[in-house]
Amino acid sequence: MREILGRRRRLLSGRNGGRPEVIGAALTFATEWQWPVLPGVAPSTRGRARCGCPDPECTVPGAHPFDPGLLAATTDERMVRWWWTNRSAAPIVLATGGTAPCAVSLPALAASRALAALDRTGMRLGPVVAAPHRWAILVAPYSMEQLGELLYAKDFVPGSLRFHGEGGYLALPPSRTGHGEVRWERAPLPGSAAPWVPDVEAVVDAVVTALTRTGVSAPEF
């Protein structure tokens, strides 16, 4: 039992090689913007695209909650500071929904082209999180009922779209995951207030229209 617990602590600990900017970002999200966050499991040191969790086939290596679980996400300054003081290499995981933003994500190439199309229409977007494989557009909190009605009303929704709503999560910059760095493609404006984010209806409508008009093939990964 001691060996198992010791291995877990080594996997989760980030004292060595941690980055001080991560704790600063985590505190901004939690205390200034009131976004509940928690540390994710760090990427494995055993190889690229490997996760520190026990699942050898983890599809989101280093970019998900593990110990503690998602329900532990908080805006409490003391807890956030303690977490990243002890696990400074851990990614910052946002618990989406509730009082925090939700997100709509799609594969990076399709997202890049969709954002360019949206810019040409003059649509206003909030922050956009870019991971190596997928980009996520932050949107206002929505309920599952609201999302279900929105999707039901559409003739077509690309299968590659993913929705991070209540009970979901998203790794935020400047996290380092098993797939690489997480960065801002569209950074929040400087300031202490939480960034503005658009409604999910507007984003889904615009993204689906942009993908359809540009003929972008968005593979389901």
mmCIF file with all atom_site columns, C-alpha atoms in Angstrom:
data_model
loop_
_atom_site.group_PDB
_atom_site.id
_atom_site.type_symbol
_atom_site.label_atom_id
_atom_site.label_alt_id
_atom_site.label_comp_id
_atom_site.label_asym_id
_atom_site.label_entity_id
_atom_site.label_seq_id
_atom_site.pdbx_PDB_ins_code
_atom_site.Cartn_x
_atom_site.Cartn_y
_atom_site.Cartn_z
_atom_site.occupancy
_atom_site.B_iso_or_equiv
_atom_site.pdbx_formal_charge
_atom_site.auth_seq_id
_atom_site.auth_comp_id
_atom_site.auth_asym_id
_atom_site.auth_atom_id
_atom_site.pdbx_PDB_model_num
ATOM 1   C CA . MET A 1 1   ? 0.000   0.000  0.000   1.00 0.00 ? 1   MET A CA 1
ATOM 2   C CA . ARG A 1 2   ? 2.824   2.420  0.840   1.00 0.00 ? 2   ARG A CA 1
ATOM 3   C CA . GLU A 1 3   ? 4.418   1.749  -2.534  1.00 0.00 ? 3   GLU A CA 1
ATOM 4   C CA . ILE A 1 4   ? 1.164   2.511  -4.351  1.00 0.00 ? 4   ILE A CA 1
ATOM 5   C CA . LEU A 1 5   ? 0.622   5.736  -2.413  1.00 0.00 ? 5   LEU A CA 1
ATOM 6   C CA . GLY A 1 6   ? 4.214   6.786  -2.985  1.00 0.00 ? 6   GLY A CA 1
ATOM 7   C CA . ARG A 1 7   ? 3.863   6.197  -6.726  1.00 0.00 ? 7   ARG A CA 1
ATOM 8   C CA . ARG A 1 8   ? 0.686   8.311  -6.793  1.00 0.00 ? 8   ARG A CA 1
ATOM 9   C CA . ARG A 1 9   ? 2.445   11.170 -5.017  1.00 0.00 ? 9   ARG A CA 1
ATOM 10  C CA . ARG A 1 10  ? 5.333   11.041 -7.510  1.00 0.00 ? 10  ARG A CA 1
ATOM 11  C CA . LEU A 1 11  ? 2.935   11.098 -10.444 1.00 0.00 ? 11  LEU A CA 1
ATOM 12  C CA . LEU A 1 12  ? 1.003   14.061 -9.105  1.00 0.00 ? 12  LEU A CA 1
ATOM 13  C CA . SER A 1 13  ? 3.814   16.088 -7.612  1.00 0.00 ? 13  SER A CA 1
ATOM 14  C CA . GLY A 1 14  ? 5.250   18.976 -9.594  1.00 0.00 ? 14  GLY A CA 1
ATOM 15  C CA . ARG A 1 15  ? 7.788   20.434 -7.205  1.00 0.00 ? 15  ARG A CA 1
ATOM 16  C CA . ASN A 1 16  ? 10.657  19.719 -9.579  1.00 0.00 ? 16  ASN A CA 1
ATOM 17  C CA . GLY A 1 17  ? 10.561  21.487 -12.904 1.00 0.00 ? 17  GLY A CA 1
ATOM 18  C CA . GLY A 1 18  ? 7.415   23.469 -12.110 1.00 0.00 ? 18  GLY A CA 1
ATOM 19  C CA . ARG A 1 19  ? 6.641   26.842 -13.684 1.00 0.00 ? 19  ARG A CA 1
ATOM 20  C CA . PRO A 1 20  ? 5.808   29.789 -11.416 1.00 0.00 ? 20  PRO A CA 1
ATOM 21  C CA . GLU A 1 21  ? 3.496   31.393 -14.001 1.00 0.00 ? 21  GLU A CA 1
ATOM 22  C CA . VAL A 1 22  ? 1.049   28.519 -13.568 1.00 0.00 ? 22  VAL A CA 1
ATOM 23  C CA . ILE A 1 23  ? 0.171   29.386 -9.969  1.00 0.00 ? 23  ILE A CA 1
ATOM 24  C CA . GLY A 1 24  ? -0.287  33.029 -10.960 1.00 0.00 ? 24  GLY A CA 1
ATOM 25  C CA . ALA A 1 25  ? -2.712  32.062 -13.703 1.00 0.00 ? 25  ALA A CA 1
ATOM 26  C CA . ALA A 1 26  ? -4.593  29.672 -11.411 1.00 0.00 ? 26  ALA A CA 1
ATOM 27  C CA . LEU A 1 27  ? -5.021  32.423 -8.812  1.00 0.00 ? 27  LEU A CA 1
ATOM 28  C CA . THR A 1 28  ? -6.274  34.865 -11.455 1.00 0.00 ? 28  THR A CA 1
ATOM 29  C CA . PHE A 1 29  ? -8.888  32.408 -12.689 1.00 0.00 ? 29  PHE A CA 1
ATOM 30  C CA . ALA A 1 30  ? -10.055 31.472 -9.189  1.00 0.00 ? 30  ALA A CA 1
ATOM 31  C CA . THR A 1 31  ? -9.860  34.651 -7.155  1.00 0.00 ? 31  THR A CA 1
ATOM 32  C CA . GLU A 1 32  ? -10.277 37.443 -9.715  1.00 0.00 ? 32  GLU A CA 1
ATOM 33  C CA . TRP A 1 33  ? -12.578 35.785 -12.246 1.00 0.00 ? 33  TRP A CA 1
ATOM 34  C CA . GLN A 1 34  ? -14.325 33.375 -9.847  1.00 0.00 ? 34  GLN A CA 1
ATOM 35  C CA . TRP A 1 35  ? -13.772 30.382 -12.111 1.00 0.00 ? 35  TRP A CA 1
ATOM 36  C CA . PRO A 1 36  ? -13.523 27.141 -10.070 1.00 0.00 ? 36  PRO A CA 1
ATOM 37  C CA . VAL A 1 37  ? -10.305 25.309 -10.864 1.00 0.00 ? 37  VAL A CA 1
ATOM 38  C CA . LEU A 1 38  ? -8.335  22.323 -9.649  1.00 0.00 ? 38  LEU A CA 1
ATOM 39  C CA . PRO A 1 39  ? -5.021  20.695 -10.588 1.00 0.00 ? 39  PRO A CA 1
ATOM 40  C CA . GLY A 1 40  ? -5.088  18.046 -13.266 1.00 0.00 ? 40  GLY A CA 1
ATOM 41  C CA . VAL A 1 41  ? -2.871  15.001 -13.316 1.00 0.00 ? 41  VAL A CA 1
ATOM 42  C CA . ALA A 1 42  ? 0.527   15.906 -14.743 1.00 0.00 ? 42  ALA A CA 1
ATOM 43  C CA . PRO A 1 43  ? 1.821   14.268 -17.942 1.00 0.00 ? 43  PRO A CA 1
ATOM 44  C CA . SER A 1 44  ? 3.853   11.135 -17.429 1.00 0.00 ? 44  SER A CA 1
ATOM 45  C CA . THR A 1 45  ? 7.642   11.321 -17.424 1.00 0.00 ? 45  THR A CA 1
ATOM 46  C CA . ARG A 1 46  ? 7.721   7.942  -19.202 1.00 0.00 ? 46  ARG A CA 1
ATOM 47  C CA . GLY A 1 47  ? 7.127   9.303  -22.666 1.00 0.00 ? 47  GLY A CA 1
ATOM 48  C CA . ARG A 1 48  ? 5.336   11.811 -24.870 1.00 0.00 ? 48  ARG A CA 1
ATOM 49  C CA . ALA A 1 49  ? 1.542   11.723 -24.951 1.00 0.00 ? 49  ALA A CA 1
ATOM 50  C CA . ARG A 1 50  ? 1.483   9.549  -21.834 1.00 0.00 ? 50  ARG A CA 1
ATOM 51  C CA . CYS A 1 51  ? -0.633  10.411 -18.828 1.00 0.00 ? 51  CYS A CA 1
ATOM 52  C CA . GLY A 1 52  ? 0.308   10.227 -15.181 1.00 0.00 ? 52  GLY A CA 1
ATOM 53  C CA . CYS A 1 53  ? -3.010  8.548  -14.369 1.00 0.00 ? 53  CYS A CA 1
ATOM 54  C CA . PRO A 1 54  ? -3.334  4.752  -14.121 1.00 0.00 ? 54  PRO A CA 1
ATOM 55  C CA . ASP A 1 55  ? -5.104  4.461  -17.505 1.00 0.00 ? 55  ASP A CA 1
ATOM 56  C CA . PRO A 1 56  ? -2.488  3.411  -20.119 1.00 0.00 ? 56  PRO A CA 1
ATOM 57  C CA . GLU A 1 57  ? -4.867  4.414  -22.937 1.00 0.00 ? 57  GLU A CA 1
ATOM 58  C CA . CYS A 1 58  ? -5.883  7.825  -21.564 1.00 0.00 ? 58  CYS A CA 1
ATOM 59  C CA . THR A 1 59  ? -7.153  9.997  -24.443 1.00 0.00 ? 59  THR A CA 1
ATOM 60  C CA . VAL A 1 60  ? -6.516  13.341 -22.711 1.00 0.00 ? 60  VAL A CA 1
ATOM 61  C CA . PRO A 1 61  ? -3.084  12.783 -21.145 1.00 0.00 ? 61  PRO A CA 1
ATOM 62  C CA . GLY A 1 62  ? -2.265  15.266 -18.430 1.00 0.00 ? 62  GLY A CA 1
ATOM 63  C CA . ALA A 1 63  ? -5.390  17.319 -19.145 1.00 0.00 ? 63  ALA A CA 1
ATOM 64  C CA . HIS A 1 64  ? -8.006  15.939 -16.762 1.00 0.00 ? 64  HIS A CA 1
ATOM 65  C CA . PRO A 1 65  ? -8.760  15.718 -13.031 1.00 0.00 ? 65  PRO A CA 1
ATOM 66  C CA . PHE A 1 66  ? -7.547  12.663 -11.169 1.00 0.00 ? 66  PHE A CA 1
ATOM 67  C CA . ASP A 1 67  ? -6.848  13.262 -7.489  1.00 0.00 ? 67  ASP A CA 1
ATOM 68  C CA . PRO A 1 68  ? -8.713  15.308 -6.350  1.00 0.00 ? 68  PRO A CA 1
ATOM 69  C CA . GLY A 1 69  ? -11.788 14.731 -8.500  1.00 0.00 ? 69  GLY A CA 1
ATOM 70  C CA . LEU A 1 70  ? -13.689 17.360 -10.436 1.00 0.00 ? 70  LEU A CA 1
ATOM 71  C CA . LEU A 1 71  ? -16.073 18.133 -7.569  1.00 0.00 ? 71  LEU A CA 1
ATOM 72  C CA . ALA A 1 72  ? -13.126 19.573 -5.620  1.00 0.00 ? 72  ALA A CA 1
ATOM 73  C CA . ALA A 1 73  ? -12.810 22.542 -8.008  1.00 0.00 ? 73  ALA A CA 1
ATOM 74  C CA . THR A 1 74  ? -12.825 25.785 -6.030  1.00 0.00 ? 74  THR A CA 1
ATOM 75  C CA . THR A 1 75  ? -12.272 29.529 -6.102  1.00 0.00 ? 75  THR A CA 1
ATOM 76  C CA . ASP A 1 76  ? -10.744 29.527 -2.614  1.00 0.00 ? 76  ASP A CA 1
ATOM 77  C CA . GLU A 1 77  ? -7.401  31.321 -2.702  1.00 0.00 ? 77  GLU A CA 1
ATOM 78  C CA . ARG A 1 78  ? -5.794  29.302 0.087   1.00 0.00 ? 78  ARG A CA 1
ATOM 79  C CA . MET A 1 79  ? -6.698  25.975 -1.504  1.00 0.00 ? 79  MET A CA 1
ATOM 80  C CA . VAL A 1 80  ? -5.549  27.035 -4.963  1.00 0.00 ? 80  VAL A CA 1
ATOM 81  C CA . ARG A 1 81  ? -2.284  28.386 -3.594  1.00 0.00 ? 81  ARG A CA 1
ATOM 82  C CA . TRP A 1 82  ? -1.675  25.182 -1.608  1.00 0.00 ? 82  TRP A CA 1
ATOM 83  C CA . TRP A 1 83  ? -2.396  22.953 -4.607  1.00 0.00 ? 83  TRP A CA 1
ATOM 84  C CA . TRP A 1 84  ? 0.023   24.645 -6.982  1.00 0.00 ? 84  TRP A CA 1
ATOM 85  C CA . THR A 1 85  ? 2.664   25.248 -4.338  1.00 0.00 ? 85  THR A CA 1
ATOM 86  C CA . ASN A 1 86  ? 2.828   21.481 -3.899  1.00 0.00 ? 86  ASN A CA 1
ATOM 87  C CA . ARG A 1 87  ? 2.112   20.508 -7.521  1.00 0.00 ? 87  ARG A CA 1
ATOM 88  C CA . SER A 1 88  ? 3.484   23.396 -9.521  1.00 0.00 ? 88  SER A CA 1
ATOM 89  C CA . ALA A 1 89  ? 3.681   21.425 -12.796 1.00 0.00 ? 89  ALA A CA 1
ATOM 90  C CA . ALA A 1 90  ? 0.039   20.350 -12.662 1.00 0.00 ? 90  ALA A CA 1
ATOM 91  C CA . PRO A 1 91  ? -2.191  21.660 -15.457 1.00 0.00 ? 91  PRO A CA 1
ATOM 92  C CA . ILE A 1 92  ? -4.969  24.088 -14.549 1.00 0.00 ? 92  ILE A CA 1
ATOM 93  C CA . VAL A 1 93  ? -8.332  22.425 -15.051 1.00 0.00 ? 93  VAL A CA 1
ATOM 94  C CA . LEU A 1 94  ? -11.485 24.547 -15.232 1.00 0.00 ? 94  LEU A CA 1
ATOM 95  C CA . ALA A 1 95  ? -14.729 22.982 -14.019 1.00 0.00 ? 95  ALA A CA 1
ATOM 96  C CA . THR A 1 96  ? -17.078 24.206 -16.741 1.00 0.00 ? 96  THR A CA 1
ATOM 97  C CA . GLY A 1 97  ? -20.680 25.226 -16.173 1.00 0.00 ? 97  GLY A CA 1
ATOM 98  C CA . GLY A 1 98  ? -22.475 26.677 -13.182 1.00 0.00 ? 98  GLY A CA 1
ATOM 99  C CA . THR A 1 99  ? -20.941 30.112 -12.629 1.00 0.00 ? 99  THR A CA 1
ATOM 100 C CA . ALA A 1 100 ? -17.964 29.350 -14.885 1.00 0.00 ? 100 ALA A CA 1
ATOM 101 C CA . PRO A 1 101 ? -17.840 29.511 -18.672 1.00 0.00 ? 101 PRO A CA 1
ATOM 102 C CA . CYS A 1 102 ? -18.687 26.504 -20.779 1.00 0.00 ? 102 CYS A CA 1
ATOM 103 C CA . ALA A 1 103 ? -16.956 25.776 -24.082 1.00 0.00 ? 103 ALA A CA 1
ATOM 104 C CA . VAL A 1 104 ? -17.447 24.509 -27.619 1.00 0.00 ? 104 VAL A CA 1
ATOM 105 C CA . SER A 1 105 ? -14.405 22.737 -29.045 1.00 0.00 ? 105 SER A CA 1
ATOM 106 C CA . LEU A 1 106 ? -13.409 21.360 -32.424 1.00 0.00 ? 106 LEU A CA 1
ATOM 107 C CA . PRO A 1 107 ? -10.258 20.050 -34.142 1.00 0.00 ? 107 PRO A CA 1
ATOM 108 C CA . ALA A 1 108 ? -7.493  22.626 -34.451 1.00 0.00 ? 108 ALA A CA 1
ATOM 109 C CA . LEU A 1 109 ? -7.425  22.924 -38.259 1.00 0.00 ? 109 LEU A CA 1
ATOM 110 C CA . ALA A 1 110 ? -11.187 23.253 -38.555 1.00 0.00 ? 110 ALA A CA 1
ATOM 111 C CA . ALA A 1 111 ? -11.212 25.718 -35.651 1.00 0.00 ? 111 ALA A CA 1
ATOM 112 C CA . SER A 1 112 ? -8.555  27.890 -37.261 1.00 0.00 ? 112 SER A CA 1
ATOM 113 C CA . ARG A 1 113 ? -10.515 28.132 -40.502 1.00 0.00 ? 113 ARG A CA 1
ATOM 114 C CA . ALA A 1 114 ? -13.819 28.628 -38.708 1.00 0.00 ? 114 ALA A CA 1
ATOM 115 C CA . LEU A 1 115 ? -12.402 31.502 -36.649 1.00 0.00 ? 115 LEU A CA 1
ATOM 116 C CA . ALA A 1 116 ? -11.070 33.152 -39.806 1.00 0.00 ? 116 ALA A CA 1
ATOM 117 C CA . ALA A 1 117 ? -14.539 32.878 -41.361 1.00 0.00 ? 117 ALA A CA 1
ATOM 118 C CA . LEU A 1 118 ? -16.156 34.322 -38.243 1.00 0.00 ? 118 LEU A CA 1
ATOM 119 C CA . ASP A 1 119 ? -13.716 37.235 -38.264 1.00 0.00 ? 119 ASP A CA 1
ATOM 120 C CA . ARG A 1 120 ? -14.789 38.054 -41.810 1.00 0.00 ? 120 ARG A CA 1
ATOM 121 C CA . THR A 1 121 ? -18.404 38.297 -40.647 1.00 0.00 ? 121 THR A CA 1
ATOM 122 C CA . GLY A 1 122 ? -17.433 40.593 -37.793 1.00 0.00 ? 122 GLY A CA 1
ATOM 123 C CA . MET A 1 123 ? -18.685 38.242 -35.092 1.00 0.00 ? 123 MET A CA 1
ATOM 124 C CA . ARG A 1 124 ? -17.458 39.043 -31.598 1.00 0.00 ? 124 ARG A CA 1
ATOM 125 C CA . LEU A 1 125 ? -15.787 36.185 -29.761 1.00 0.00 ? 125 LEU A CA 1
ATOM 126 C CA . GLY A 1 126 ? -14.400 35.901 -26.273 1.00 0.00 ? 126 GLY A CA 1
ATOM 127 C CA . PRO A 1 127 ? -11.312 33.912 -25.232 1.00 0.00 ? 127 PRO A CA 1
ATOM 128 C CA . VAL A 1 128 ? -10.293 30.901 -27.318 1.00 0.00 ? 128 VAL A CA 1
ATOM 129 C CA . VAL A 1 129 ? -8.121  28.155 -25.809 1.00 0.00 ? 129 VAL A CA 1
ATOM 130 C CA . ALA A 1 130 ? -5.768  26.363 -28.189 1.00 0.00 ? 130 ALA A CA 1
ATOM 131 C CA . ALA A 1 131 ? -4.346  22.915 -27.469 1.00 0.00 ? 131 ALA A CA 1
ATOM 132 C CA . PRO A 1 132 ? -2.286  21.082 -30.114 1.00 0.00 ? 132 PRO A CA 1
ATOM 133 C CA . HIS A 1 133 ? -5.217  18.948 -31.321 1.00 0.00 ? 133 HIS A CA 1
ATOM 134 C CA . ARG A 1 134 ? -8.319  20.951 -30.388 1.00 0.00 ? 134 ARG A CA 1
ATOM 135 C CA . TRP A 1 135 ? -9.355  24.562 -29.857 1.00 0.00 ? 135 TRP A CA 1
ATOM 136 C CA . ALA A 1 136 ? -12.117 25.590 -27.464 1.00 0.00 ? 136 ALA A CA 1
ATOM 137 C CA . ILE A 1 137 ? -14.275 28.708 -27.734 1.00 0.00 ? 137 ILE A CA 1
ATOM 138 C CA . LEU A 1 138 ? -15.428 29.824 -24.297 1.00 0.00 ? 138 LEU A CA 1
ATOM 139 C CA . VAL A 1 139 ? -19.157 30.535 -24.070 1.00 0.00 ? 139 VAL A CA 1
ATOM 140 C CA . ALA A 1 140 ? -21.638 31.615 -21.405 1.00 0.00 ? 140 ALA A CA 1
ATOM 141 C CA . PRO A 1 141 ? -22.911 28.873 -19.063 1.00 0.00 ? 141 PRO A CA 1
ATOM 142 C CA . TYR A 1 142 ? -25.780 26.822 -20.477 1.00 0.00 ? 142 TYR A CA 1
ATOM 143 C CA . SER A 1 143 ? -27.961 23.977 -19.265 1.00 0.00 ? 143 SER A CA 1
ATOM 144 C CA . MET A 1 144 ? -28.153 20.538 -20.851 1.00 0.00 ? 144 MET A CA 1
ATOM 145 C CA . GLU A 1 145 ? -31.780 21.256 -21.720 1.00 0.00 ? 145 GLU A CA 1
ATOM 146 C CA . GLN A 1 146 ? -30.770 24.447 -23.510 1.00 0.00 ? 146 GLN A CA 1
ATOM 147 C CA . LEU A 1 147 ? -28.059 22.607 -25.449 1.00 0.00 ? 147 LEU A CA 1
ATOM 148 C CA . GLY A 1 148 ? -30.417 19.767 -26.349 1.00 0.00 ? 148 GLY A CA 1
ATOM 149 C CA . GLU A 1 149 ? -33.008 22.156 -27.763 1.00 0.00 ? 149 GLU A CA 1
ATOM 150 C CA . LEU A 1 150 ? -30.333 23.983 -29.727 1.00 0.00 ? 150 LEU A CA 1
ATOM 151 C CA . LEU A 1 151 ? -28.966 20.828 -31.347 1.00 0.00 ? 151 LEU A CA 1
ATOM 152 C CA . TYR A 1 152 ? -32.412 19.337 -31.977 1.00 0.00 ? 152 TYR A CA 1
ATOM 153 C CA . ALA A 1 153 ? -33.401 22.405 -33.983 1.00 0.00 ? 153 ALA A CA 1
ATOM 154 C CA . LYS A 1 154 ? -30.462 21.997 -36.373 1.00 0.00 ? 154 LYS A CA 1
ATOM 155 C CA . ASP A 1 155 ? -30.491 19.941 -39.544 1.00 0.00 ? 155 ASP A CA 1
ATOM 156 C CA . PHE A 1 156 ? -26.773 19.212 -39.249 1.00 0.00 ? 156 PHE A CA 1
ATOM 157 C CA . VAL A 1 157 ? -24.133 19.482 -36.542 1.00 0.00 ? 157 VAL A CA 1
ATOM 158 C CA . PRO A 1 158 ? -20.568 18.242 -37.233 1.00 0.00 ? 158 PRO A CA 1
ATOM 159 C CA . GLY A 1 159 ? -19.748 15.202 -35.152 1.00 0.00 ? 159 GLY A CA 1
ATOM 160 C CA . SER A 1 160 ? -16.369 16.717 -34.328 1.00 0.00 ? 160 SER A CA 1
ATOM 161 C CA . LEU A 1 161 ? -17.949 19.456 -32.187 1.00 0.00 ? 161 LEU A CA 1
ATOM 162 C CA . ARG A 1 162 ? -17.659 18.782 -28.478 1.00 0.00 ? 162 ARG A CA 1
ATOM 163 C CA . PHE A 1 163 ? -19.490 20.569 -25.703 1.00 0.00 ? 163 PHE A CA 1
ATOM 164 C CA . HIS A 1 164 ? -17.941 21.246 -22.304 1.00 0.00 ? 164 HIS A CA 1
ATOM 165 C CA . GLY A 1 165 ? -20.901 22.084 -20.088 1.00 0.00 ? 165 GLY A CA 1
ATOM 166 C CA . GLU A 1 166 ? -22.060 21.362 -16.562 1.00 0.00 ? 166 GLU A CA 1
ATOM 167 C CA . GLY A 1 167 ? -19.968 18.550 -15.128 1.00 0.00 ? 167 GLY A CA 1
ATOM 168 C CA . GLY A 1 168 ? -17.280 18.990 -17.795 1.00 0.00 ? 168 GLY A CA 1
ATOM 169 C CA . TYR A 1 169 ? -13.753 20.333 -17.704 1.00 0.00 ? 169 TYR A CA 1
ATOM 170 C CA . LEU A 1 170 ? -11.145 22.085 -19.816 1.00 0.00 ? 170 LEU A CA 1
ATOM 171 C CA . ALA A 1 171 ? -7.404  22.619 -19.397 1.00 0.00 ? 171 ALA A CA 1
ATOM 172 C CA . LEU A 1 172 ? -6.496  26.314 -19.386 1.00 0.00 ? 172 LEU A CA 1
ATOM 173 C CA . PRO A 1 173 ? -3.264  28.138 -20.322 1.00 0.00 ? 173 PRO A CA 1
ATOM 174 C CA . PRO A 1 174 ? -0.436  27.968 -19.528 1.00 0.00 ? 174 PRO A CA 1
ATOM 175 C CA . SER A 1 175 ? -0.876  24.265 -18.797 1.00 0.00 ? 175 SER A CA 1
ATOM 176 C CA . ARG A 1 176 ? 1.455   21.622 -20.168 1.00 0.00 ? 176 ARG A CA 1
ATOM 177 C CA . THR A 1 177 ? -0.249  18.356 -21.094 1.00 0.00 ? 177 THR A CA 1
ATOM 178 C CA . GLY A 1 178 ? 0.833   15.094 -22.657 1.00 0.00 ? 178 GLY A CA 1
ATOM 179 C CA . HIS A 1 179 ? -0.093  16.495 -26.087 1.00 0.00 ? 179 HIS A CA 1
ATOM 180 C CA . GLY A 1 180 ? 1.818   19.736 -25.576 1.00 0.00 ? 180 GLY A CA 1
ATOM 181 C CA . GLU A 1 181 ? 1.272   23.307 -24.435 1.00 0.00 ? 181 GLU A CA 1
ATOM 182 C CA . VAL A 1 182 ? -2.142  24.869 -23.939 1.00 0.00 ? 182 VAL A CA 1
ATOM 183 C CA . ARG A 1 183 ? -2.177  28.530 -24.986 1.00 0.00 ? 183 ARG A CA 1
ATOM 184 C CA . TRP A 1 184 ? -4.533  31.392 -25.744 1.00 0.00 ? 184 TRP A CA 1
ATOM 185 C CA . GLU A 1 185 ? -5.421  31.701 -29.421 1.00 0.00 ? 185 GLU A CA 1
ATOM 186 C CA . ARG A 1 186 ? -7.594  34.666 -28.414 1.00 0.00 ? 186 ARG A CA 1
ATOM 187 C CA . ALA A 1 187 ? -6.365  35.926 -25.065 1.00 0.00 ? 187 ALA A CA 1
ATOM 188 C CA . PRO A 1 188 ? -8.649  37.591 -22.513 1.00 0.00 ? 188 PRO A CA 1
ATOM 189 C CA . LEU A 1 189 ? -8.273  41.349 -22.353 1.00 0.00 ? 189 LEU A CA 1
ATOM 190 C CA . PRO A 1 190 ? -6.070  42.528 -19.464 1.00 0.00 ? 190 PRO A CA 1
ATOM 191 C CA . GLY A 1 191 ? -7.905  43.485 -16.293 1.00 0.00 ? 191 GLY A CA 1
ATOM 192 C CA . SER A 1 192 ? -9.356  42.031 -13.126 1.00 0.00 ? 192 SER A CA 1
ATOM 193 C CA . ALA A 1 193 ? -12.893 41.436 -14.395 1.00 0.00 ? 193 ALA A CA 1
ATOM 194 C CA . ALA A 1 194 ? -13.873 38.044 -15.775 1.00 0.00 ? 194 ALA A CA 1
ATOM 195 C CA . PRO A 1 195 ? -13.739 38.055 -19.598 1.00 0.00 ? 195 PRO A CA 1
ATOM 196 C CA . TRP A 1 196 ? -16.895 38.497 -21.611 1.00 0.00 ? 196 TRP A CA 1
ATOM 197 C CA . VAL A 1 197 ? -18.063 35.338 -23.414 1.00 0.00 ? 197 VAL A CA 1
ATOM 198 C CA . PRO A 1 198 ? -20.776 34.914 -26.073 1.00 0.00 ? 198 PRO A CA 1
ATOM 199 C CA . ASP A 1 199 ? -23.909 32.775 -25.842 1.00 0.00 ? 199 ASP A CA 1
ATOM 200 C CA . VAL A 1 200 ? -23.611 29.167 -26.971 1.00 0.00 ? 200 VAL A CA 1
ATOM 201 C CA . GLU A 1 201 ? -26.402 29.604 -29.574 1.00 0.00 ? 201 GLU A CA 1
ATOM 202 C CA . ALA A 1 202 ? -24.504 32.317 -31.409 1.00 0.00 ? 202 ALA A CA 1
ATOM 203 C CA . VAL A 1 203 ? -21.260 30.326 -31.428 1.00 0.00 ? 203 VAL A CA 1
ATOM 204 C CA . VAL A 1 204 ? -22.794 27.033 -32.561 1.00 0.00 ? 204 VAL A CA 1
ATOM 205 C CA . ASP A 1 205 ? -24.825 28.754 -35.295 1.00 0.00 ? 205 ASP A CA 1
ATOM 206 C CA . ALA A 1 206 ? -21.790 30.638 -36.564 1.00 0.00 ? 206 ALA A CA 1
ATOM 207 C CA . VAL A 1 207 ? -19.376 27.694 -36.387 1.00 0.00 ? 207 VAL A CA 1
ATOM 208 C CA . VAL A 1 208 ? -21.741 25.289 -38.165 1.00 0.00 ? 208 VAL A CA 1
ATOM 209 C CA . THR A 1 209 ? -22.415 27.886 -40.864 1.00 0.00 ? 209 THR A CA 1
ATOM 210 C CA . ALA A 1 210 ? -18.707 28.627 -41.267 1.00 0.00 ? 210 ALA A CA 1
ATOM 211 C CA . LEU A 1 211 ? -17.762 24.954 -41.565 1.00 0.00 ? 211 LEU A CA 1
ATOM 212 C CA . THR A 1 212 ? -20.561 24.340 -44.070 1.00 0.00 ? 212 THR A CA 1
ATOM 213 C CA . ARG A 1 213 ? -19.770 27.335 -46.269 1.00 0.00 ? 213 ARG A CA 1
ATOM 214 C CA . THR A 1 214 ? -16.025 26.784 -46.319 1.00 0.00 ? 214 THR A CA 1
ATOM 215 C CA . GLY A 1 215 ? -16.367 23.048 -46.923 1.00 0.00 ? 215 GLY A CA 1
ATOM 216 C CA . VAL A 1 216 ? -13.967 22.281 -44.112 1.00 0.00 ? 216 VAL A CA 1
ATOM 217 C CA . SER A 1 217 ? -13.800 18.625 -43.240 1.00 0.00 ? 217 SER A CA 1
ATOM 218 C CA . ALA A 1 218 ? -13.673 18.348 -39.471 1.00 0.00 ? 218 ALA A CA 1
ATOM 219 C CA . PRO A 1 219 ? -12.618 14.794 -38.542 1.00 0.00 ? 219 PRO A CA 1
ATOM 220 C CA . GLU A 1 220 ? -14.047 13.361 -35.351 1.00 0.00 ? 220 GLU A CA 1
ATOM 221 C CA . PHE A 1 221 ? -11.053 13.460 -33.010 1.00 0.00 ? 221 PHE A CA 1
#
